[in-house]
Amino acid sequence: MEKIYERVSFTSKTSPTGYCPGCGHGTAHKLFARALEHFNLRDKTVLVYPVGCGGLAMPWINVNVIGAAHGRAGAIATAIKRANPENFVISYQGDGDLAAIGTAETIHAANRGESITVIFINNANFGMTGGQMAPTTMLGQTATTAQSGRSLEEHGAPLRMAEMIATLDAPKYVARFALHDAKNILKAQQGIMKAVELQVKGEGYSFVELISMCPTNWKKSPAECANYIDETVLKAFPLGVFKDVK
Amino acid sequence: MSKEFIKGNEAIAEAAVRAGCRFFAGYPITPQNEVPEYLSARLPEVGGHFIQGESEIASVFMVFGVAATGIRSMTSSSGPGFALKSEGISFLAGGQIPAVLVNVSRGGPAIGTIEPAQQDYFSAVHAPAPGGFRCFVIAPQNVQEAADFVYEAFDIADKYRTPVYVLADGMIGNMMEVVELPKMRDLAELPSNDSWRFNKYNDDGSARILSTYMPMGELMQKKNKEMAAMYEAWEKNEQRWEEYMVDDAEYIVTAYGSSARIAKSAVKELRAEGVKVGLIRAITLFPFPKDAFAKLDYAKVKKMFCAEMSIPGQYIYDVQNAVLGQSQIIPIQTSGGVILETDMVVAAVKENL
Ligand SMILES: Cc1ncc(C[n+]2csc(CCOP(=O)(O)OP(=O)(O)O)c2C)c(N)n1
């Protein structure tokens, strides 16, 4: 019989990823781990983890990891890559981490065109701390610090990081995908492959945003979350490739 | 007055509102999340404002700006967040702006753990930021005191025009207890801030400049001396502590905050077994209650014990500095989120009788 699917060779056989059922982080991890395997990068990889649910997969991913302070992954990844160009550097961050407390580091690493791959999990809330409003929370979506829902007047509109970063000169590849169904997951896999290849070839900065669900804090079943993404989240965060410099 | 069964973080938040706090800015961090969550809904009900900053730095500077206009303001966080707030705390102190800071502390250093610890003692008491200043620091031991001290902190802050730092921990923040909440203050009764708030012109029409920049060393030194004089006044007038069965004690346990509450149970157990032991609980951490230790009869005290949830110890340095070598001081310490236990204190004392 032909084997058509296999777990990523280097990931742990004993540790789970540690994520809630339906969470996008687990899928995202599988996708970038697959890309590392495909390009045979595991032994060169340095993974910069955020503060947030992102880092929960530390024991599972089984590549060398450095845990950043909340929001500072962009700075840490920049400097590691500069001083250790032989390393393959991924900065993996949530939306509180990358788009709230770490906005400055995010934008400046992108603007300098650092040769790093940024994977950005947009789950429209602060997951780890229990569902507070994030810069990416939908208008009208409730959060523990916006109990009657996010309002345009009070909180501003959801922050579109991919579009912002695509306006900068230096980034080479900037795209947004979603992880709520098989079709979108396959597209996301292709995008991540592309972003990874770019760093392998030494061509510069890439940014892949992944729309993810957070059933625990959205207080919805995974199926309801997938509908919510289709009906609401993708209206605020259209999918697409915003920059692809050949 | 009515009693409520309420979680520490929510008691802190409600007490702030009742003290007249009308502005809060903060950023999520465990184990204090219920403070901003509660205030996000509660402050608008009383005409106040809540802002979730994009970081702790933004949040503390929101408080800096609003508190400088004379509106009672508060921020809260835990260790990693206080690392970022330090710049703003320095500006509050340098700008002589009253504000209340609540640290629901956890294990460290760095991200550490989300469990209760007392590892932010140095940071709160001795060095909230570079620049050589102090905050008035007060440490509750239970939910009732957390509410009472936060309430009072606004008055202390106004009286001295200083940041007041309430050093709690994750145990106090997350425990539910029966609490008598303080009464709702009428904003009209609060002391006038017209003499100092920067968004008011002077009576002669001249502008007010609130800047912490000093063009000359002499001017900075003058201000430093004024601040030092204020700290001396605190040491003279504001030291606060609790003594429990100290009068005839041959052994003294000292602790603050949650550790003191645990240590008190140990003292009770030991007393029941006939051990002459007492407790000194520091309530203000700055000013440190040196007088409590100065007035001890060291001819009678055989040994002292210092309990805290921090390894290496931090509180113990201030105790040593107050005891001045007149007694041996035996540390009893847990750290990183491991909670001190009554049995540990009992055992440590018994081993040293
Ligand atoms: C300086 C600092 N502030 C706050 C926190 C608390 N904190 C831990 S995780 C987190 C947010 C995580 O949200 P996000 O980045 O969106 O990632 P998610 O968990 O949703 O994947 C926060 C605020 C911290 N650890 N350090």
XYZ file of C-alpha atoms and ligand atoms in Angstrom:
625
model
C 0.000 0.000 0.000
C 1.208 3.505 -0.758
C 1.773 5.760 2.200
C 0.139 9.108 1.495
C 0.388 10.746 4.905
C 2.973 10.613 7.629
C 3.656 12.605 10.770
C 6.550 15.043 10.532
C 9.594 12.909 11.235
C 11.291 14.971 13.926
C 8.257 15.928 16.035
C 7.714 14.221 19.356
C 5.962 10.867 19.438
C 5.109 11.234 23.101
C 4.228 14.875 23.777
C 0.971 16.302 22.502
C 1.013 19.813 21.002
C -0.865 20.956 24.052
C -3.662 22.814 22.279
C -7.405 22.859 22.884
C -9.555 20.918 20.404
C -10.152 23.033 17.301
C -7.348 25.495 18.040
C -5.475 26.764 14.985
C -2.082 26.649 16.666
C -1.846 22.867 16.334
C -2.576 23.010 12.608
C -0.155 25.890 12.081
C 2.569 23.946 13.834
C 2.017 20.928 11.686
C 2.241 23.085 8.548
C 5.498 24.810 9.336
C 7.030 21.643 10.739
C 6.174 20.007 7.417
C 7.931 22.822 5.578
C 11.038 22.460 7.744
C 11.064 18.754 6.979
C 10.546 19.326 3.268
C 13.554 21.635 3.010
C 15.544 19.517 5.452
C 15.962 22.450 7.812
C 15.326 20.896 11.200
C 18.965 20.872 12.276
C 19.528 24.507 11.295
C 16.325 25.865 12.710
C 15.995 28.322 15.530
C 12.409 28.897 16.556
C 11.588 32.101 18.380
C 8.458 31.524 20.421
C 6.155 34.209 21.762
C 4.516 34.572 25.121
C 1.066 33.199 24.494
C -0.381 29.858 23.460
C 2.163 29.665 20.632
C 4.831 28.374 22.962
C 2.745 25.505 24.332
C 4.070 23.210 21.598
C 7.682 23.528 22.785
C 7.968 19.865 23.848
C 6.233 18.623 20.683
C 8.047 20.532 17.954
C 11.445 19.191 18.951
C 13.545 21.898 17.302
C 15.772 24.381 19.111
C 13.634 27.039 20.677
C 14.156 30.358 22.403
C 11.254 31.830 24.372
C 10.926 35.582 23.855
C 9.458 38.109 26.247
C 5.917 39.099 25.293
C 6.129 40.958 21.984
C 9.902 40.941 21.589
C 10.275 38.011 19.202
C 10.893 40.306 16.228
C 13.954 41.807 17.886
C 15.293 38.481 19.059
C 14.806 36.832 15.657
C 16.431 39.778 13.867
C 19.578 39.643 15.922
C 19.942 35.858 15.929
C 19.704 35.752 12.133
C 22.156 38.648 11.683
C 24.799 37.058 13.870
C 24.089 33.440 12.855
C 23.169 33.613 9.181
C 23.518 29.834 8.865
C 20.502 29.369 11.150
C 17.008 29.189 9.747
C 14.985 31.585 11.905
C 11.232 31.503 12.429
C 9.388 33.975 14.584
C 6.071 32.423 15.577
C 3.658 34.844 17.261
C 0.071 35.431 18.322
C -1.909 38.601 17.716
C -1.505 40.095 21.189
C 2.191 39.395 20.962
C 2.802 40.565 17.399
C 0.127 43.222 16.922
C -0.283 44.786 20.398
C 2.713 44.753 22.687
C 5.198 43.845 19.942
C 4.002 46.097 17.135
C 7.177 48.168 17.087
C 9.484 45.151 16.877
C 7.249 43.579 14.226
C 7.139 46.617 11.967
C 10.821 47.418 12.285
C 12.024 43.887 11.588
C 9.808 43.916 8.484
C 10.956 47.364 7.421
C 14.603 46.379 7.706
C 13.822 43.350 5.591
C 15.375 40.895 7.988
C 15.928 37.486 6.494
C 13.421 35.784 8.791
C 10.114 33.966 8.398
C 7.290 35.306 10.537
C 4.288 33.106 11.216
C 1.458 35.074 12.717
C -1.491 33.341 14.366
C -4.499 35.634 14.273
C -7.168 34.154 16.544
C -8.906 37.479 17.188
C -8.228 37.454 20.923
C -5.684 36.988 23.690
C -5.961 33.240 24.024
C -3.621 32.323 26.813
C -4.816 34.954 29.283
C -8.458 34.023 28.824
C -10.076 35.882 25.960
C -9.351 39.574 26.335
C -9.772 41.911 23.383
C -6.886 41.883 20.916
C -6.146 44.440 18.185
C -7.590 41.812 15.801
C -10.899 41.246 17.602
C -13.907 41.642 15.319
C -16.215 44.616 15.655
C -19.105 43.410 17.783
C -17.193 40.372 19.043
C -17.333 40.114 22.811
C -14.200 39.755 24.880
C -13.616 39.771 28.625
C -12.369 43.374 28.406
C -15.018 44.404 25.861
C -18.042 42.713 27.339
C -20.604 44.401 25.116
C -18.485 43.787 22.056
C -15.706 45.650 20.316
C -16.857 49.029 19.084
C -15.372 51.115 16.314
C -15.685 54.347 18.290
C -14.042 53.028 21.411
C -11.561 50.448 20.198
C -10.922 51.112 16.520
C -11.238 48.555 13.759
C -9.407 45.204 13.612
C -5.749 45.824 12.791
C -4.710 44.351 9.456
C -1.064 43.510 9.977
C -0.463 41.749 6.656
C -1.790 44.716 4.670
C 0.265 47.138 6.788
C 3.452 45.178 6.338
C 2.808 44.838 2.610
C 3.032 48.628 2.307
C 6.683 48.518 3.370
C 9.428 48.345 0.742
C 11.574 45.561 2.146
C 9.287 42.540 2.744
C 9.357 39.970 -0.040
C 6.348 37.808 0.670
C 3.298 38.820 2.695
C 0.152 36.712 2.717
C -2.880 35.752 4.763
C -4.409 32.283 4.876
C -7.002 30.580 7.063
C -6.967 27.298 8.943
C -10.660 26.506 9.381
C -11.132 23.931 6.622
C -9.105 21.498 4.524
C -9.083 23.621 1.393
C -7.692 26.618 3.234
C -5.205 24.524 5.176
C -3.757 23.212 1.915
C -3.381 26.762 0.620
C -1.741 27.808 3.859
C 0.703 24.929 3.502
C 1.733 26.192 0.080
C 2.171 29.727 1.392
C 4.308 28.557 4.283
C 6.437 26.482 1.896
C 7.000 29.588 -0.162
C 7.899 31.732 2.828
C 10.333 29.112 4.076
C 11.943 28.698 0.670
C 12.505 32.436 0.483
C 14.688 32.379 3.576
C 16.452 29.235 2.356
C 17.405 31.111 -0.798
C 18.489 34.128 1.257
C 15.967 36.384 -0.424
C 14.637 38.237 2.593
C 11.658 38.767 4.868
C 8.392 36.877 4.711
C 5.197 37.206 6.745
C 2.418 34.634 6.800
C -0.727 35.454 8.746
C -2.982 32.526 9.615
C -6.598 33.093 10.624
C -7.223 30.603 13.426
C -10.051 29.688 15.684
C -10.070 29.750 19.444
C -13.139 27.692 20.451
C -12.352 27.914 24.161
C -12.395 31.692 24.350
C -14.812 32.374 21.523
C -17.148 30.103 23.487
C -18.227 28.333 20.322
C -17.880 24.779 19.063
C -15.209 24.236 16.398
C -17.953 23.988 13.758
C -19.487 27.293 14.897
C -16.020 28.828 14.874
C -15.494 27.747 11.265
C -18.780 29.408 10.302
C -17.827 32.523 12.211
C -14.575 32.688 10.280
C -16.363 32.350 6.952
C -19.157 34.750 7.761
C -17.393 37.401 9.831
C -13.647 37.096 10.263
C -12.769 36.808 6.585
C -14.758 39.962 5.875
C -12.449 41.920 8.168
C -9.387 39.930 7.162
C -9.585 39.058 3.475
C -7.344 36.209 2.440
C -4.710 36.688 -0.201
C -1.134 37.354 -1.143
C -0.445 41.034 -0.529
C 3.114 41.082 -1.683
C 5.173 38.620 -3.687
C 8.402 40.112 -4.988
C 10.032 37.883 -7.550
C -22.586 47.674 55.749
C -23.151 44.743 53.446
C -20.739 41.885 53.091
C -19.890 40.255 49.819
C -18.285 36.998 48.833
C -15.882 38.260 46.215
C -12.656 37.417 44.427
C -9.562 39.414 45.392
C -8.976 40.960 41.979
C -12.608 42.080 41.796
C -12.486 43.451 45.330
C -9.415 45.469 44.335
C -11.219 46.805 41.285
C -14.454 47.662 43.112
C -12.572 49.283 46.000
C -10.761 51.499 43.505
C -14.057 52.641 41.998
C -15.434 53.387 45.477
C -12.292 55.368 46.314
C -13.029 57.643 43.391
C -10.854 56.033 40.731
C -12.261 57.088 37.381
C -9.494 55.970 35.077
C -7.794 52.635 34.632
C -5.461 51.466 31.902
C -3.904 48.040 31.808
C -2.872 45.077 29.735
C -3.850 41.440 30.324
C -1.603 39.316 32.486
C -2.319 36.426 34.809
C -2.991 36.407 37.792
C -4.585 39.879 37.738
C -6.867 39.645 34.690
C -10.080 40.189 36.630
C -8.967 43.683 37.610
C -9.060 45.102 34.060
C -11.916 42.805 33.076
C -14.088 44.040 35.937
C -13.171 47.682 35.413
C -13.792 47.515 31.664
C -17.463 47.066 32.477
C -17.658 48.924 35.813
C -15.903 52.225 35.131
C -18.274 53.337 32.349
C -21.172 52.811 34.790
C -19.802 55.560 37.028
C -18.731 57.894 34.241
C -15.130 56.715 34.305
C -12.889 55.416 31.569
C -11.173 52.118 30.934
C -8.563 51.648 28.262
C -6.808 48.414 27.416
C -3.421 49.671 26.329
C -1.432 47.986 23.597
C 1.206 47.238 26.241
C 2.015 47.904 29.865
C 4.188 50.810 28.763
C 1.287 52.455 26.966
C -1.011 51.690 29.901
C 1.172 53.243 32.580
C 1.685 56.354 30.465
C -2.065 56.622 29.970
C -2.285 56.681 33.751
C 0.556 59.217 33.895
C -1.320 61.545 31.569
C -4.715 61.221 33.214
C -3.464 61.293 36.800
C -1.601 64.505 35.949
C -4.981 66.086 35.166
C -6.060 65.278 38.699
C -8.344 62.310 38.034
C -7.827 59.405 40.405
C -6.166 56.698 38.312
C -4.887 53.165 38.691
C -3.048 50.492 36.782
C -2.416 46.887 37.716
C -0.239 44.082 36.464
C 2.067 41.298 37.575
C 5.876 40.924 37.516
C 6.609 40.864 33.756
C 4.233 43.775 33.254
C 5.789 45.772 36.071
C 9.146 45.390 34.333
C 7.639 47.397 31.477
C 5.764 49.824 33.706
C 8.947 50.877 35.437
C 9.590 53.796 33.088
C 6.152 55.204 33.744
C 6.445 54.699 37.501
C 9.624 56.765 37.422
C 7.720 59.493 35.583
C 4.900 59.389 38.141
C 7.419 59.790 40.956
C 9.448 62.432 39.118
C 6.323 64.339 38.143
C 4.952 64.048 41.695
C 1.735 62.579 40.365
C -0.582 60.586 42.612
C -1.548 57.202 41.188
C -2.178 53.693 42.451
C -0.245 50.679 41.178
C -1.372 47.167 42.026
C 0.980 44.231 41.565
C -0.727 40.847 41.858
C 2.607 39.140 41.865
C 3.720 35.776 40.547
C 6.901 33.725 40.304
C 9.931 34.986 38.395
C 12.349 36.028 37.016
C 11.262 36.714 33.415
C 8.010 34.971 32.443
C 8.396 32.635 35.405
C 5.123 31.176 36.626
C 1.590 32.421 37.088
C 1.406 31.119 40.642
C 1.608 33.319 43.738
C 5.038 34.477 44.865
C 6.698 37.361 46.703
C 9.607 37.828 44.332
C 8.849 41.427 43.388
C 9.800 42.784 46.822
C 13.044 44.491 45.776
C 11.430 45.785 42.642
C 8.467 47.282 44.517
C 10.216 48.442 47.654
C 13.706 49.434 46.603
C 13.849 49.970 42.878
C 10.563 50.350 40.987
C 12.774 51.907 38.272
C 16.173 53.547 37.894
C 16.494 57.094 39.187
C 16.598 56.617 42.941
C 13.053 57.231 44.137
C 10.559 55.389 46.288
C 6.951 54.439 46.068
C 4.801 54.207 49.160
C 4.411 50.416 49.357
C 1.694 48.608 51.257
C 1.062 44.842 51.383
C -2.341 43.264 52.091
C -2.571 39.767 53.580
C -6.124 38.903 52.537
C -8.951 40.053 50.309
C -10.406 42.433 52.908
C -7.106 44.230 53.251
C -6.586 44.239 49.488
C -9.832 46.211 49.181
C -9.098 48.444 52.180
C -5.524 49.249 51.168
C -6.392 49.997 47.556
C -9.135 52.310 48.831
C -6.765 54.066 51.181
C -3.931 54.113 48.639
C -5.730 56.839 46.686
C -5.767 59.077 49.764
C -2.102 58.433 50.514
C -1.247 59.125 46.877
C -3.099 62.453 46.990
C -1.679 63.426 50.362
C 1.922 63.015 49.277
C 1.518 63.315 45.502
C 3.285 60.046 44.975
C 2.663 56.720 43.301
C 1.380 54.234 45.878
C 2.229 50.630 45.206
C -0.058 47.887 46.537
C 1.963 44.672 46.564
C -0.431 41.724 46.593
C 0.114 38.277 45.119
C -1.736 35.723 43.022
C -3.198 34.078 46.102
C -4.902 37.257 47.284
C -5.941 38.163 43.738
C -7.572 34.834 43.000
C -9.016 33.803 46.344
C -12.666 34.485 47.161
C -13.431 35.732 50.672
C -16.180 37.501 52.521
C -15.424 41.180 52.381
C -16.974 44.359 53.637
C -16.425 46.773 50.796
C -15.730 50.414 51.661
C -18.350 53.058 50.987
C -18.674 54.858 47.661
C -16.841 58.171 47.830
C -18.547 61.281 46.587
C -16.126 62.813 44.095
C -17.079 66.282 45.326
C -15.580 65.417 48.713
C -12.169 64.490 47.349
C -9.322 66.913 48.047
C -8.958 69.656 45.468
C -6.241 69.144 42.891
C -6.449 72.630 41.462
C -3.137 73.676 42.947
C -1.175 71.094 40.986
C -3.037 69.507 38.090
C -1.225 70.568 34.957
C -4.265 71.200 32.772
C -5.259 74.286 34.750
C -3.699 77.710 34.289
C -2.270 79.498 37.304
C -4.400 82.269 38.813
C -2.176 84.904 37.203
C -2.781 83.310 33.808
C 0.672 81.770 33.505
C 1.007 78.274 32.095
C 1.843 75.182 34.101
C 4.735 73.061 32.906
C 4.825 69.450 33.984
C 8.240 68.225 32.934
C 10.533 65.794 34.674
C 13.515 67.166 32.790
C 15.835 69.270 34.930
C 18.140 71.621 33.048
C 20.767 71.645 35.801
C 22.157 69.218 38.336
C 21.505 71.687 41.140
C 17.790 71.726 40.361
C 17.625 67.944 40.200
C 19.465 67.693 43.493
C 17.049 70.146 45.083
C 14.157 67.970 43.991
C 15.954 64.807 45.124
C 16.381 66.378 48.558
C 12.715 67.308 48.729
C 11.768 63.764 47.859
C 14.207 62.381 50.422
C 12.596 64.618 53.042
C 9.207 63.193 52.123
C 10.501 59.651 52.493
C 11.895 60.548 55.907
C 8.498 61.907 56.877
C 6.941 58.602 55.828
C 9.456 56.719 57.943
C 8.558 58.906 60.881
C 4.782 58.969 60.507
C 3.547 56.159 58.302
C 5.205 52.921 59.397
C 2.583 50.269 59.853
C 2.809 46.768 61.208
C 0.883 44.157 63.154
C 2.149 42.432 66.276
C 0.713 39.136 67.410
C 1.732 37.630 70.772
C 5.031 39.471 70.726
C 5.032 40.752 74.338
C 6.350 37.623 76.053
C 7.826 36.021 72.924
C 11.176 34.281 72.977
C 10.931 33.514 69.285
C 9.737 35.983 66.679
C 8.508 35.112 63.205
C 8.304 37.963 60.740
C 6.620 38.016 57.327
C 4.397 40.194 55.153
C 1.376 39.668 52.899
C 0.138 36.112 52.327
C 3.165 34.650 54.088
C 2.259 36.521 57.251
C -1.218 35.082 57.249
C 0.251 31.593 56.942
C 2.898 32.349 59.565
C 0.193 33.503 61.974
C -1.465 30.082 61.792
C 1.917 28.574 62.618
C 2.306 30.897 65.602
C -1.117 29.830 66.875
C -0.206 26.152 66.552
C 3.102 26.642 68.307
C 1.491 28.635 71.107
C -0.970 25.797 71.616
C 2.061 23.592 72.196
C 3.465 26.079 74.681
C 6.167 27.661 72.503
C 6.534 31.342 73.305
C 6.465 32.655 69.780
C 5.081 35.837 68.262
C 4.617 37.430 64.856
C 5.623 40.786 63.451
C 3.868 41.451 60.170
C 5.100 44.328 58.036
C 2.126 46.157 56.538
C 3.908 49.081 54.957
C 6.996 47.810 53.151
C 8.145 51.323 52.414
C 8.322 52.958 54.865
C 9.637 49.751 56.397
C 8.355 49.239 59.960
C 11.807 49.473 61.522
C 10.345 50.638 64.806
C 8.678 47.269 65.334
C 12.118 45.670 65.387
C 13.903 48.511 67.173
C 11.671 48.256 70.236
C 12.136 44.510 70.736
C 13.915 43.426 73.901
C 16.719 41.436 72.324
C 17.798 40.115 75.735
C 14.550 38.161 75.727
C 14.420 37.163 72.029
C 16.293 33.909 71.471
C 15.877 33.612 67.721
C 14.034 35.210 64.842
C 12.562 33.649 61.711
C 11.862 35.377 58.448
C 9.276 33.735 56.194
C 8.756 34.790 52.581
C 7.852 33.285 49.234
C 11.084 34.294 47.528
C 14.353 32.487 46.948
C 16.782 34.146 47.196
C 15.207 36.080 50.043
C 14.449 39.780 49.640
C 12.318 40.886 52.578
C 14.967 39.399 54.867
C 17.442 42.161 53.897
C 15.160 44.820 55.322
C 14.575 42.725 58.421
C 18.335 42.330 58.910
C 18.721 46.053 58.431
C 16.164 46.667 61.172
C 17.440 44.001 63.576
C 21.044 45.204 63.184
C 22.643 41.932 64.196
C 20.920 41.795 67.570
C 19.392 38.400 66.855
C 20.022 35.465 64.600
C 17.493 35.471 61.738
C 16.614 32.106 60.217
C 15.098 32.191 56.732
C 12.011 30.116 55.876
C 11.521 30.374 52.151
C 9.611 28.968 49.216
C 9.677 30.427 45.748
C 8.497 30.442 42.169
C 4.864 29.739 43.011
C 5.404 27.142 45.710
C 3.210 28.360 48.525
C 4.532 28.564 52.057
C 2.881 26.100 54.422
C 2.046 26.410 58.083
C 3.834 23.121 58.737
C 7.057 24.443 57.253
C 7.044 27.376 59.629
C 6.134 25.189 62.608
C 8.907 22.718 61.748
C 11.521 25.429 61.238
C 10.763 26.970 64.616
C 10.766 23.610 66.414
C 14.102 22.654 64.904
C 15.597 25.785 66.353
C 14.175 25.872 69.855
C 5.016 41.841 29.576
C 3.914 40.854 29.647
N 2.645 41.291 29.615
C 1.634 40.428 29.659
C 1.864 39.088 29.749
C 0.715 38.127 29.876
N 0.383 37.418 28.639
C 0.750 36.138 28.464
S 0.197 35.505 27.037
C -0.578 36.949 26.640
C -1.401 37.140 25.410
C -1.383 36.087 24.456
O -2.229 36.419 23.415
P -1.785 36.279 21.912
O -0.464 36.911 21.687
O -2.897 36.772 21.077
O -1.546 34.726 21.717
P -2.550 33.504 21.872
O -2.387 32.999 23.275
O -3.931 33.979 21.561
O -2.035 32.555 20.870
C -0.382 37.896 27.629
C -0.956 39.235 27.587
C 3.209 38.668 29.811
N 3.522 37.384 29.937
N 4.200 39.566 29.739
